[in-house]
Short mmCIF file of N, CA, C and O in Angstrom, two decimals:
data_model
loop_
_atom_site.label_atom_id
_atom_site.label_comp_id
_atom_site.label_asym_id
_atom_site.label_seq_id
_atom_site.Cartn_x
_atom_site.Cartn_y
_atom_site.Cartn_z
N UNK A 1 0.84 -1.17 0.00
CA UNK A 1 0.00 0.00 0.00
C UNK A 1 0.89 1.23 0.00
O UNK A 1 1.89 1.31 0.67
N UNK A 2 0.49 2.20 -0.75
CA UNK A 2 1.25 3.42 -0.90
C UNK A 2 0.72 4.49 0.03
O UNK A 2 -0.39 4.41 0.52
N UNK A 3 1.54 5.49 0.28
CA UNK A 3 1.06 6.66 1.00
C UNK A 3 1.82 7.88 0.52
O UNK A 3 2.95 7.78 0.09
N UNK A 4 1.16 9.00 0.57
CA UNK A 4 1.75 10.26 0.14
C UNK A 4 2.07 11.07 1.38
O UNK A 4 1.26 11.17 2.29
N UNK A 5 3.27 11.62 1.40
CA UNK A 5 3.68 12.46 2.51
C UNK A 5 3.93 13.87 2.01
O UNK A 5 4.35 14.07 0.88
N UNK A 6 3.68 14.83 2.88
CA UNK A 6 4.00 16.21 2.59
C UNK A 6 5.25 16.55 3.36
O UNK A 6 5.34 16.30 4.55
N UNK A 7 6.24 17.10 2.68
CA UNK A 7 7.46 17.54 3.35
C UNK A 7 7.13 18.85 4.03
O UNK A 7 6.73 19.81 3.40
N UNK A 8 7.28 18.89 5.35
CA UNK A 8 6.88 20.05 6.15
C UNK A 8 7.94 21.15 6.10
O UNK A 8 8.86 21.17 6.90
N UNK A 9 7.80 22.04 5.15
CA UNK A 9 8.63 23.23 5.06
C UNK A 9 7.87 24.21 4.19
O UNK A 9 7.17 23.80 3.26
N UNK A 10 7.93 25.48 4.53
CA UNK A 10 7.23 26.49 3.74
C UNK A 10 8.09 26.85 2.53
O UNK A 10 9.10 27.53 2.66
N UNK A 11 7.69 26.37 1.38
CA UNK A 11 8.40 26.68 0.13
C UNK A 11 7.72 27.90 -0.47
O UNK A 11 6.57 27.81 -0.91
N UNK A 12 8.41 29.01 -0.48
CA UNK A 12 7.85 30.24 -1.04
C UNK A 12 8.67 30.74 -2.23
O UNK A 12 8.18 31.56 -2.99
N UNK A 13 9.88 30.27 -2.37
CA UNK A 13 10.82 30.76 -3.38
C UNK A 13 11.14 29.63 -4.35
O UNK A 13 11.94 28.75 -4.06
N UNK A 14 10.49 29.68 -5.51
CA UNK A 14 10.66 28.61 -6.50
C UNK A 14 12.08 28.56 -7.05
O UNK A 14 12.61 27.48 -7.31
N UNK A 15 12.73 29.71 -7.20
CA UNK A 15 14.12 29.72 -7.68
C UNK A 15 15.04 29.04 -6.68
O UNK A 15 15.94 28.30 -7.07
N UNK A 16 14.83 29.27 -5.39
CA UNK A 16 15.64 28.61 -4.37
C UNK A 16 15.40 27.10 -4.41
O UNK A 16 16.34 26.32 -4.22
N UNK A 17 14.16 26.68 -4.66
CA UNK A 17 13.87 25.25 -4.77
C UNK A 17 14.59 24.65 -5.98
O UNK A 17 15.16 23.56 -5.89
N UNK A 18 14.57 25.35 -7.10
CA UNK A 18 15.29 24.88 -8.30
C UNK A 18 16.77 24.73 -8.00
O UNK A 18 17.40 23.73 -8.37
N UNK A 19 17.34 25.73 -7.31
CA UNK A 19 18.76 25.67 -6.96
C UNK A 19 19.05 24.53 -5.99
O UNK A 19 20.09 23.88 -6.08
N UNK A 20 18.12 24.29 -5.07
CA UNK A 20 18.28 23.18 -4.12
C UNK A 20 18.30 21.85 -4.88
O UNK A 20 19.11 20.96 -4.57
N UNK A 21 17.42 21.72 -5.86
CA UNK A 21 17.40 20.50 -6.67
C UNK A 21 18.73 20.32 -7.39
O UNK A 21 19.31 19.22 -7.40
N UNK A 22 19.22 21.39 -7.98
CA UNK A 22 20.51 21.33 -8.68
C UNK A 22 21.63 20.93 -7.71
O UNK A 22 22.47 20.09 -8.02
N UNK A 23 21.62 21.51 -6.52
CA UNK A 23 22.62 21.22 -5.49
C UNK A 23 22.66 19.72 -5.18
O UNK A 23 23.72 19.15 -4.94
N UNK A 24 21.47 19.08 -5.16
CA UNK A 24 21.38 17.66 -4.80
C UNK A 24 21.47 16.72 -6.01
O UNK A 24 21.42 15.52 -5.84
N UNK A 25 21.56 17.29 -7.20
CA UNK A 25 21.62 16.46 -8.39
C UNK A 25 20.26 15.97 -8.85
O UNK A 25 20.16 14.99 -9.57
N UNK A 26 19.20 16.67 -8.43
CA UNK A 26 17.83 16.34 -8.84
C UNK A 26 17.47 17.19 -10.06
O UNK A 26 18.07 18.24 -10.29
N UNK A 27 16.48 16.77 -10.80
CA UNK A 27 16.02 17.52 -11.96
C UNK A 27 14.68 18.18 -11.65
O UNK A 27 13.70 17.49 -11.35
N UNK A 28 14.62 19.49 -11.72
CA UNK A 28 13.38 20.23 -11.55
C UNK A 28 12.70 20.31 -12.91
O UNK A 28 13.27 20.83 -13.86
N UNK A 29 11.48 19.78 -13.00
CA UNK A 29 10.75 19.75 -14.27
C UNK A 29 9.65 20.81 -14.20
O UNK A 29 8.57 20.58 -13.65
N UNK A 30 9.97 21.98 -14.74
CA UNK A 30 9.04 23.10 -14.68
C UNK A 30 7.83 22.83 -15.57
O UNK A 30 7.95 22.37 -16.70
N UNK A 31 6.64 23.11 -15.04
CA UNK A 31 5.41 22.97 -15.80
C UNK A 31 4.87 21.55 -15.90
O UNK A 31 3.85 21.33 -16.56
N UNK A 32 5.51 20.60 -15.23
CA UNK A 32 4.98 19.23 -15.25
C UNK A 32 3.63 19.23 -14.55
O UNK A 32 3.45 19.89 -13.52
N UNK A 33 2.66 18.53 -15.09
CA UNK A 33 1.32 18.52 -14.49
C UNK A 33 1.05 17.24 -13.71
O UNK A 33 0.01 17.13 -13.05
N UNK A 34 1.96 16.27 -13.81
CA UNK A 34 1.82 15.04 -13.03
C UNK A 34 3.19 14.64 -12.49
O UNK A 34 4.22 15.05 -13.02
N UNK A 35 3.17 13.86 -11.41
CA UNK A 35 4.40 13.28 -10.88
C UNK A 35 4.15 11.79 -10.68
O UNK A 35 3.03 11.36 -10.45
N UNK A 36 5.21 11.01 -10.80
CA UNK A 36 5.10 9.56 -10.67
C UNK A 36 5.02 9.17 -9.19
O UNK A 36 5.84 9.60 -8.39
N UNK A 37 4.05 8.34 -8.89
CA UNK A 37 3.92 7.75 -7.56
C UNK A 37 3.29 6.38 -7.78
O UNK A 37 3.01 5.98 -8.90
N UNK A 38 3.07 5.65 -6.71
CA UNK A 38 2.51 4.31 -6.84
C UNK A 38 1.20 4.35 -7.61
O UNK A 38 0.92 3.50 -8.44
N UNK A 39 0.38 5.36 -7.32
CA UNK A 39 -0.78 5.65 -8.15
C UNK A 39 -1.98 4.76 -8.01
O UNK A 39 -2.85 4.78 -8.88
N UNK A 40 -2.07 4.00 -6.95
CA UNK A 40 -3.21 3.08 -6.86
C UNK A 40 -3.99 3.21 -5.58
O UNK A 40 -5.13 3.57 -5.59
N UNK A 41 -3.37 2.88 -4.48
CA UNK A 41 -4.11 2.74 -3.24
C UNK A 41 -3.52 3.65 -2.17
O UNK A 41 -2.31 3.64 -1.94
N UNK A 42 -4.38 4.42 -1.55
CA UNK A 42 -3.98 5.21 -0.39
C UNK A 42 -5.07 5.01 0.64
O UNK A 42 -6.25 5.13 0.35
N UNK A 43 -4.67 4.65 1.85
CA UNK A 43 -5.61 4.49 2.94
C UNK A 43 -5.53 5.75 3.79
O UNK A 43 -4.63 5.90 4.61
N UNK A 44 -6.48 6.71 3.58
CA UNK A 44 -6.39 7.99 4.29
C UNK A 44 -6.52 7.87 5.80
O UNK A 44 -6.12 8.77 6.53
N UNK A 45 -7.06 6.75 6.29
CA UNK A 45 -7.13 6.58 7.74
C UNK A 45 -5.77 6.21 8.31
O UNK A 45 -5.37 6.66 9.37
N UNK A 46 -5.04 5.38 7.60
CA UNK A 46 -3.72 4.95 8.05
C UNK A 46 -2.66 6.00 7.68
O UNK A 46 -1.74 6.25 8.44
N UNK A 47 -2.77 6.58 6.48
CA UNK A 47 -1.85 7.58 5.99
C UNK A 47 -2.64 8.81 5.58
O UNK A 47 -3.05 8.94 4.43
N UNK A 48 -2.90 9.72 6.51
CA UNK A 48 -3.73 10.89 6.20
C UNK A 48 -3.15 11.71 5.05
O UNK A 48 -1.94 11.88 4.94
N UNK A 49 -4.03 12.20 4.21
CA UNK A 49 -3.62 13.06 3.12
C UNK A 49 -3.21 14.43 3.67
O UNK A 49 -3.73 14.86 4.70
N UNK A 50 -2.32 15.11 2.99
CA UNK A 50 -2.00 16.47 3.42
C UNK A 50 -3.27 17.33 3.43
O UNK A 50 -4.17 17.13 2.62
N UNK A 51 -3.30 18.28 4.34
CA UNK A 51 -4.48 19.13 4.51
C UNK A 51 -4.87 19.78 3.19
O UNK A 51 -4.03 20.31 2.46
N UNK A 52 -6.15 19.71 2.89
CA UNK A 52 -6.67 20.32 1.67
C UNK A 52 -6.56 19.45 0.43
O UNK A 52 -6.98 19.86 -0.64
N UNK A 53 -5.97 18.28 0.55
CA UNK A 53 -5.79 17.38 -0.59
C UNK A 53 -6.86 16.31 -0.58
O UNK A 53 -7.31 15.88 0.48
N UNK A 54 -7.27 15.89 -1.77
CA UNK A 54 -8.21 14.78 -1.92
C UNK A 54 -7.50 13.67 -2.69
O UNK A 54 -6.44 13.89 -3.29
N UNK A 55 -8.10 12.50 -2.70
CA UNK A 55 -7.52 11.39 -3.46
C UNK A 55 -7.37 11.75 -4.94
O UNK A 55 -6.41 11.34 -5.59
N UNK A 56 -8.31 12.54 -5.47
CA UNK A 56 -8.24 12.94 -6.88
C UNK A 56 -7.08 13.88 -7.17
O UNK A 56 -6.65 14.00 -8.32
N UNK A 57 -6.57 14.56 -6.14
CA UNK A 57 -5.45 15.48 -6.33
C UNK A 57 -4.11 14.76 -6.47
O UNK A 57 -3.16 15.33 -6.99
N UNK A 58 -4.03 13.54 -5.96
CA UNK A 58 -2.75 12.83 -5.93
C UNK A 58 -2.27 12.54 -7.35
O UNK A 58 -3.04 12.15 -8.22
N UNK A 59 -0.99 12.76 -7.55
CA UNK A 59 -0.38 12.55 -8.85
C UNK A 59 -0.43 13.79 -9.73
O UNK A 59 0.18 13.82 -10.79
N UNK A 60 -1.14 14.83 -9.31
CA UNK A 60 -1.24 16.08 -10.08
C UNK A 60 -0.36 17.14 -9.42
O UNK A 60 -0.26 17.20 -8.20
N UNK A 61 0.24 17.99 -10.24
CA UNK A 61 1.14 19.00 -9.70
C UNK A 61 1.28 20.17 -10.66
O UNK A 61 0.74 20.14 -11.77
N UNK A 62 2.06 21.15 -10.26
CA UNK A 62 2.39 22.29 -11.10
C UNK A 62 3.81 22.16 -11.66
O UNK A 62 4.13 22.72 -12.70
N UNK A 63 4.65 21.44 -10.93
CA UNK A 63 6.02 21.14 -11.32
C UNK A 63 6.35 19.78 -10.69
O UNK A 63 5.64 19.32 -9.81
N UNK A 64 7.44 19.18 -11.15
CA UNK A 64 7.86 17.90 -10.56
C UNK A 64 9.37 17.92 -10.35
O UNK A 64 10.09 18.72 -10.95
N UNK A 65 9.81 17.05 -9.47
CA UNK A 65 11.24 16.89 -9.22
C UNK A 65 11.57 15.42 -9.46
O UNK A 65 10.98 14.53 -8.85
N UNK A 66 12.51 15.19 -10.37
CA UNK A 66 12.99 13.83 -10.64
C UNK A 66 14.28 13.61 -9.86
O UNK A 66 15.17 14.44 -9.86
N UNK A 67 14.33 12.45 -9.24
CA UNK A 67 15.48 12.10 -8.42
C UNK A 67 16.16 10.89 -9.07
O UNK A 67 15.52 9.87 -9.28
N UNK A 68 17.45 11.03 -9.43
CA UNK A 68 18.14 9.91 -10.08
C UNK A 68 18.00 8.61 -9.29
O UNK A 68 18.04 8.62 -8.06
N UNK A 69 17.79 7.53 -10.00
CA UNK A 69 17.68 6.17 -9.48
C UNK A 69 16.36 5.88 -8.77
O UNK A 69 16.10 4.74 -8.42
N UNK A 70 15.54 6.89 -8.55
CA UNK A 70 14.25 6.66 -7.88
C UNK A 70 13.18 6.36 -8.94
O UNK A 70 13.23 6.86 -10.06
N UNK A 71 12.22 5.52 -8.57
CA UNK A 71 11.14 5.18 -9.48
C UNK A 71 10.03 6.23 -9.47
O UNK A 71 9.34 6.40 -10.45
N UNK A 72 9.87 6.91 -8.34
CA UNK A 72 8.82 7.92 -8.21
C UNK A 72 9.42 9.31 -8.22
O UNK A 72 10.64 9.48 -8.18
N UNK A 73 8.55 10.32 -8.27
CA UNK A 73 8.98 11.71 -8.32
C UNK A 73 8.34 12.49 -7.17
O UNK A 73 7.48 11.98 -6.47
N UNK A 74 8.76 13.73 -7.04
CA UNK A 74 8.19 14.64 -6.06
C UNK A 74 7.29 15.61 -6.80
O UNK A 74 7.71 16.22 -7.80
N UNK A 75 6.06 15.75 -6.35
CA UNK A 75 5.15 16.72 -6.94
C UNK A 75 5.28 18.05 -6.22
O UNK A 75 5.33 18.11 -5.00
N UNK A 76 5.35 19.13 -6.99
CA UNK A 76 5.40 20.48 -6.45
C UNK A 76 4.04 21.10 -6.74
O UNK A 76 3.69 21.32 -7.90
N UNK A 77 3.27 21.34 -5.69
CA UNK A 77 1.88 21.77 -5.83
C UNK A 77 1.71 23.16 -5.21
O UNK A 77 2.07 23.37 -4.04
N UNK A 78 1.18 24.08 -5.98
CA UNK A 78 0.94 25.44 -5.48
C UNK A 78 -0.34 25.46 -4.65
O UNK A 78 -1.40 25.04 -5.10
N UNK A 79 -0.25 25.96 -3.42
CA UNK A 79 -1.40 26.07 -2.51
C UNK A 79 -1.24 27.31 -1.65
O UNK A 79 -0.24 27.44 -0.95
N UNK A 80 -2.19 28.20 -1.69
CA UNK A 80 -2.23 29.38 -0.81
C UNK A 80 -0.93 30.18 -0.80
O UNK A 80 -0.44 30.58 0.26
N UNK A 81 -0.35 30.40 -1.96
CA UNK A 81 0.87 31.21 -2.05
C UNK A 81 2.16 30.49 -1.73
O UNK A 81 3.23 31.06 -1.84
N UNK A 82 2.07 29.24 -1.31
CA UNK A 82 3.25 28.42 -1.04
C UNK A 82 3.25 27.23 -2.00
O UNK A 82 2.30 27.02 -2.74
N UNK A 83 4.29 26.45 -1.93
CA UNK A 83 4.38 25.21 -2.69
C UNK A 83 4.50 24.05 -1.72
O UNK A 83 5.30 24.10 -0.79
N UNK A 84 3.70 23.03 -1.93
CA UNK A 84 3.80 21.79 -1.16
C UNK A 84 4.64 20.81 -1.96
O UNK A 84 4.54 20.76 -3.18
N UNK A 85 5.43 20.03 -1.27
CA UNK A 85 6.21 18.97 -1.89
C UNK A 85 5.58 17.65 -1.49
O UNK A 85 5.55 17.31 -0.30
N UNK A 86 5.06 16.92 -2.47
CA UNK A 86 4.39 15.65 -2.20
C UNK A 86 5.19 14.51 -2.80
O UNK A 86 5.62 14.57 -3.94
N UNK A 87 5.37 13.46 -2.01
CA UNK A 87 6.09 12.30 -2.51
C UNK A 87 5.57 11.04 -1.87
O UNK A 87 4.96 11.08 -0.82
N UNK A 88 5.82 9.95 -2.55
CA UNK A 88 5.40 8.63 -2.10
C UNK A 88 6.61 7.91 -1.54
O UNK A 88 7.50 7.50 -2.27
N UNK A 89 6.66 7.80 -0.22
CA UNK A 89 7.80 7.17 0.44
C UNK A 89 7.82 5.66 0.27
O UNK A 89 8.69 4.99 0.81
N UNK A 90 6.88 5.10 -0.47
CA UNK A 90 6.93 3.66 -0.75
C UNK A 90 8.19 3.34 -1.54
O UNK A 90 8.71 2.24 -1.49
N UNK A 91 8.68 4.31 -2.30
CA UNK A 91 9.92 4.17 -3.07
C UNK A 91 11.10 4.46 -2.14
O UNK A 91 11.41 5.60 -1.85
N UNK A 92 11.74 3.41 -1.66
CA UNK A 92 12.82 3.58 -0.69
C UNK A 92 14.01 4.33 -1.28
O UNK A 92 14.71 5.05 -0.57
N UNK A 93 14.23 4.21 -2.59
CA UNK A 93 15.33 4.94 -3.22
C UNK A 93 15.07 6.44 -3.16
O UNK A 93 15.98 7.23 -2.90
N UNK A 94 13.82 6.83 -3.37
CA UNK A 94 13.46 8.25 -3.26
C UNK A 94 13.64 8.73 -1.82
O UNK A 94 14.24 9.77 -1.57
N UNK A 95 13.13 7.94 -0.89
CA UNK A 95 13.24 8.29 0.52
C UNK A 95 14.69 8.45 0.94
O UNK A 95 15.06 9.39 1.65
N UNK A 96 15.55 7.55 0.50
CA UNK A 96 16.97 7.61 0.86
C UNK A 96 17.65 8.85 0.29
O UNK A 96 18.47 9.47 0.95
N UNK A 97 17.32 9.21 -0.94
CA UNK A 97 17.96 10.36 -1.58
C UNK A 97 17.46 11.70 -1.01
O UNK A 97 18.20 12.64 -0.89
N UNK A 98 16.18 11.75 -0.67
CA UNK A 98 15.58 12.99 -0.17
C UNK A 98 15.82 13.14 1.32
O UNK A 98 15.89 14.24 1.85
N UNK A 99 15.98 12.03 2.02
CA UNK A 99 16.21 12.06 3.46
C UNK A 99 14.93 11.83 4.24
O UNK A 99 13.83 12.03 3.73
N UNK A 100 15.10 11.42 5.47
CA UNK A 100 13.97 11.21 6.37
C UNK A 100 13.19 12.50 6.50
O UNK A 100 13.76 13.56 6.76
N UNK A 101 11.89 12.43 6.30
CA UNK A 101 11.01 13.61 6.31
C UNK A 101 11.51 14.71 5.38
O UNK A 101 11.30 15.89 5.63
N UNK A 102 12.20 14.32 4.32
CA UNK A 102 12.68 15.31 3.34
C UNK A 102 13.84 16.14 3.85
O UNK A 102 14.12 17.20 3.30
N UNK A 103 14.55 15.65 4.86
CA UNK A 103 15.60 16.42 5.52
C UNK A 103 16.66 16.98 4.60
O UNK A 103 17.05 18.14 4.72
N UNK A 104 17.15 16.19 3.67
CA UNK A 104 18.20 16.67 2.75
C UNK A 104 17.66 17.77 1.85
O UNK A 104 18.33 18.77 1.61
N UNK A 105 16.44 17.57 1.34
CA UNK A 105 15.85 18.57 0.45
C UNK A 105 15.50 19.85 1.22
O UNK A 105 15.73 20.96 0.75
N UNK A 106 15.00 19.70 2.44
CA UNK A 106 14.68 20.87 3.26
C UNK A 106 15.96 21.67 3.56
O UNK A 106 15.96 22.90 3.50
N UNK A 107 17.03 20.96 3.91
CA UNK A 107 18.28 21.65 4.22
C UNK A 107 18.79 22.38 2.98
O UNK A 107 19.21 23.54 3.06
N UNK A 108 18.76 21.71 1.83
CA UNK A 108 19.24 22.35 0.59
C UNK A 108 18.40 23.58 0.25
O UNK A 108 18.94 24.61 -0.17
N UNK A 109 17.08 23.49 0.44
CA UNK A 109 16.22 24.64 0.18
C UNK A 109 16.55 25.78 1.14
O UNK A 109 16.67 26.94 0.72
N UNK A 110 16.72 25.48 2.42
CA UNK A 110 17.04 26.51 3.40
C UNK A 110 18.37 27.19 3.07
O UNK A 110 18.50 28.42 3.17
N UNK A 111 19.35 26.42 2.64
CA UNK A 111 20.64 26.97 2.24
C UNK A 111 20.47 27.91 1.06
O UNK A 111 20.94 29.06 1.07
N UNK A 112 19.77 27.44 0.03
CA UNK A 112 19.61 28.24 -1.18
C UNK A 112 18.78 29.49 -0.91
O UNK A 112 19.06 30.56 -1.45
N UNK A 113 17.78 29.38 -0.06
CA UNK A 113 16.96 30.54 0.28
C UNK A 113 17.80 31.57 1.04
O UNK A 113 17.73 32.77 0.78
N UNK A 114 18.62 31.09 1.97
CA UNK A 114 19.51 31.96 2.73
C UNK A 114 20.53 32.63 1.82
O UNK A 114 20.81 33.83 1.94
N UNK A 115 21.12 31.85 0.90
CA UNK A 115 22.11 32.41 -0.02
C UNK A 115 21.50 33.51 -0.89
O UNK A 115 22.12 34.55 -1.11
N UNK A 116 20.28 33.28 -1.39
CA UNK A 116 19.62 34.30 -2.23
C UNK A 116 19.40 35.59 -1.44
O UNK A 116 19.66 36.68 -1.94
N UNK A 117 18.96 35.46 -0.21
CA UNK A 117 18.70 36.64 0.62
C UNK A 117 20.01 37.33 0.99
O UNK A 117 20.11 38.56 0.98
N UNK A 118 21.04 36.56 1.31
CA UNK A 118 22.34 37.14 1.67
C UNK A 118 22.94 37.90 0.49
O UNK A 118 23.49 39.00 0.66
N UNK A 119 22.84 37.34 -0.71
CA UNK A 119 23.34 38.03 -1.90
C UNK A 119 22.57 39.33 -2.13
O UNK A 119 23.16 40.34 -2.50
N UNK A 120 21.26 39.27 -1.94
CA UNK A 120 20.43 40.45 -2.13
C UNK A 120 20.86 41.57 -1.20
O UNK A 120 20.82 42.75 -1.55
N UNK A 121 21.31 41.20 0.01
CA UNK A 121 21.74 42.19 1.00
C UNK A 121 23.24 42.46 0.96
O UNK A 121 23.79 43.10 1.85
N UNK A 122 23.92 41.90 -0.06
CA UNK A 122 25.36 42.12 -0.26
C UNK A 122 26.22 41.60 0.89
O UNK A 122 27.25 42.20 1.22
N UNK A 123 25.83 40.51 1.50
CA UNK A 123 26.66 39.86 2.52
C UNK A 123 27.73 39.02 1.84
O UNK A 123 27.52 38.47 0.76
N UNK A 124 28.86 38.88 2.51
CA UNK A 124 29.86 37.90 2.09
C UNK A 124 29.43 36.56 2.67
O UNK A 124 28.92 36.50 3.81
N UNK A 125 29.65 35.50 1.92
CA UNK A 125 29.17 34.18 2.30
C UNK A 125 30.33 33.20 2.34
O UNK A 125 31.11 33.12 1.40
N UNK A 126 30.41 32.46 3.44
CA UNK A 126 31.35 31.36 3.53
C UNK A 126 30.53 30.10 3.80
O UNK A 126 29.79 30.04 4.78
N UNK A 127 30.66 29.13 2.91
CA UNK A 127 29.93 27.87 3.06
C UNK A 127 30.93 26.77 3.34
O UNK A 127 31.92 26.61 2.62
N UNK A 128 30.68 26.00 4.39
CA UNK A 128 31.58 24.89 4.72
C UNK A 128 30.75 23.67 5.12
O UNK A 128 29.62 23.80 5.59
N UNK A 129 31.33 22.52 4.93
CA UNK A 129 30.68 21.27 5.30
C UNK A 129 31.09 20.90 6.72
O UNK A 129 32.24 21.06 7.10
N UNK A 130 30.11 20.37 7.46
CA UNK A 130 30.38 19.87 8.80
C UNK A 130 29.91 18.42 8.85
O UNK A 130 29.33 17.93 7.89
N UNK A 131 30.14 17.76 9.96
CA UNK A 131 29.67 16.38 10.07
C UNK A 131 28.15 16.29 10.06
O UNK A 131 27.59 15.24 9.79
N UNK A 132 27.46 17.39 10.34
CA UNK A 132 26.00 17.41 10.39
C UNK A 132 25.36 18.02 9.15
O UNK A 132 24.14 18.06 9.06
N UNK A 133 26.17 18.54 8.23
CA UNK A 133 25.60 19.14 7.03
C UNK A 133 26.42 20.33 6.57
O UNK A 133 27.64 20.25 6.48
N UNK A 134 25.74 21.43 6.31
CA UNK A 134 26.36 22.63 5.77
C UNK A 134 26.29 23.75 6.79
O UNK A 134 25.26 23.92 7.45
N UNK A 135 27.36 24.53 6.90
CA UNK A 135 27.36 25.71 7.76
C UNK A 135 27.58 26.92 6.86
O UNK A 135 28.52 26.96 6.08
N UNK A 136 26.70 27.91 6.99
CA UNK A 136 26.85 29.18 6.28
C UNK A 136 27.27 30.25 7.29
O UNK A 136 26.67 30.36 8.35
N UNK A 137 28.28 31.01 6.93
CA UNK A 137 28.70 32.14 7.73
C UNK A 137 28.55 33.38 6.85
O UNK A 137 29.11 33.44 5.76
N UNK A 138 27.75 34.32 7.33
CA UNK A 138 27.48 35.56 6.58
C UNK A 138 28.13 36.72 7.31
O UNK A 138 28.11 36.79 8.53
N UNK A 139 28.72 37.64 6.54
CA UNK A 139 29.28 38.84 7.14
C UNK A 139 29.05 40.02 6.21
O UNK A 139 28.93 39.86 5.00
N UNK A 140 28.99 41.18 6.82
CA UNK A 140 28.70 42.41 6.05
C UNK A 140 29.95 42.90 5.36
O UNK A 140 31.03 42.61 5.65
#
């Protein structure tokens, strides 16, 4: 049985999301109207749908993200001025590449969003890797 999960992060900057995909080696497919998922069975009692979504909404999107070696994709759905990221964690390869609860993708998006804002404000940026991920140091 499949289930769809929503990655809990407020995506407001589509360019930062595109850059995050590039950072991770994912392909952002602009204008895609569907994303690949198991596409058959979802038990909303066991796996609740994201708020405001219906079974008919699943598999439909405004953009998609393709992840190398994964069988399924991530749907990028516009809702209330933000973008939701929907994916089917039944595909373990997708889950491994994106991270638990989308952790790798969320971190990459946060980095790219921070970098865009720092550049806009003319900050100097130092990016370094740590054992826990990426550290950004900004200075005026």
